[in-house]
Coordinates of C-alpha atoms in Angstrom, one line a residue:
X2 CA 26.6 118.8 67.2
X3 CA 26.1 117.2 70.6
X4 CA 28.4 115.4 73.1
X5 CA 27.9 111.9 74.4
X6 CA 27.8 112.1 78.3
X7 CA 29.4 108.7 78.5
X8 CA 32.4 108.9 76.3
X9 CA 32.5 112.6 75.3
X10 CA 32.4 111.8 71.6
X11 CA 30.9 114.4 69.4
X12 CA 27.7 113.2 67.8
X13 CA 26.2 114.9 64.8
X14 CA 22.5 115.5 65.5
X15 CA 20.2 117.7 63.3
X16 CA 18.2 119.7 65.8
X17 CA 15.3 119.8 63.2
X18 CA 15.2 116.0 63.1
X19 CA 14.9 115.4 66.8
X20 CA 12.4 116.2 69.6
X21 CA 12.9 116.2 73.3
X22 CA 12.6 112.6 74.6
X23 CA 13.9 111.0 71.4
X24 CA 16.4 108.3 71.9
X25 CA 19.5 107.5 69.9
X26 CA 22.7 105.6 70.4
X27 CA 26.3 106.9 70.5
X28 CA 28.2 105.6 67.4
X29 CA 31.4 105.5 69.5
X30 CA 30.5 103.7 72.7
X31 CA 27.0 102.4 71.9
X32 CA 25.3 104.0 74.9
X33 CA 21.6 104.6 74.7
X34 CA 21.0 108.4 74.8
X35 CA 18.0 110.6 75.2
X36 CA 17.5 114.1 73.9
X37 CA 16.9 116.3 77.0
X38 CA 17.5 119.7 75.5
X39 CA 17.0 121.2 72.0
X40 CA 18.9 124.5 71.9
X41 CA 21.6 123.5 72.2
X42 CA 21.1 119.8 71.7
X43 CA 21.7 118.1 75.1
X44 CA 22.0 114.3 75.5
X45 CA 21.8 112.2 78.7
X46 CA 22.0 108.5 79.4
X47 CA 18.6 106.9 78.6
X48 CA 17.0 104.6 81.1
X49 CA 16.9 101.0 80.0
X50 CA 13.5 99.7 78.8
X51 CA 13.9 97.0 81.4
X52 CA 14.0 99.6 84.2
X53 CA 10.8 101.2 82.9
X54 CA 9.1 97.8 82.6
X55 CA 10.0 97.0 86.2
X56 CA 8.4 100.3 87.4
X57 CA 5.3 99.5 85.3
X58 CA 5.1 96.0 86.9
X59 CA 5.1 97.5 90.4
X60 CA 2.4 100.0 89.5
X61 CA 0.2 97.2 88.0
X62 CA 0.7 95.1 91.1
X63 CA -0.3 98.0 93.4
X64 CA -3.4 98.7 91.3
X65 CA -4.5 95.0 91.5
X66 CA -4.0 95.1 95.3
X67 CA -6.1 98.3 95.5
X68 CA -8.9 96.6 93.5
X69 CA -8.8 93.6 95.8
X70 CA -9.1 95.8 98.9
X71 CA -12.1 97.7 97.4
X72 CA -13.8 94.3 96.7
X73 CA -13.2 93.2 100.3
X74 CA -14.6 96.4 101.7
X75 CA -17.8 96.0 99.6
X76 CA -18.2 92.4 100.7
X77 CA -17.9 93.5 104.3
X78 CA -20.5 96.2 103.8
X79 CA -22.9 93.7 102.2
X80 CA -22.5 91.3 105.2
X81 CA -23.3 94.1 107.6
X82 CA -26.6 94.8 105.9

């Protein structure tokens, strides 16, 4: 048995059926929850997938900018020779 951190509803979770990081939703309030502890079962509000995607977009943009900088440096070195 676990407790929803949003509405304090008791949620029946079989500790043998879940792993840390698994996500589920509260049957009472519908919040997306993540298993953060196993003995005893602890739940926390899960991050929205949209928030994770936004972080990934920022990382991809930074990686692309780094690659552009590397190419610019190589071109500068070639011109100096």
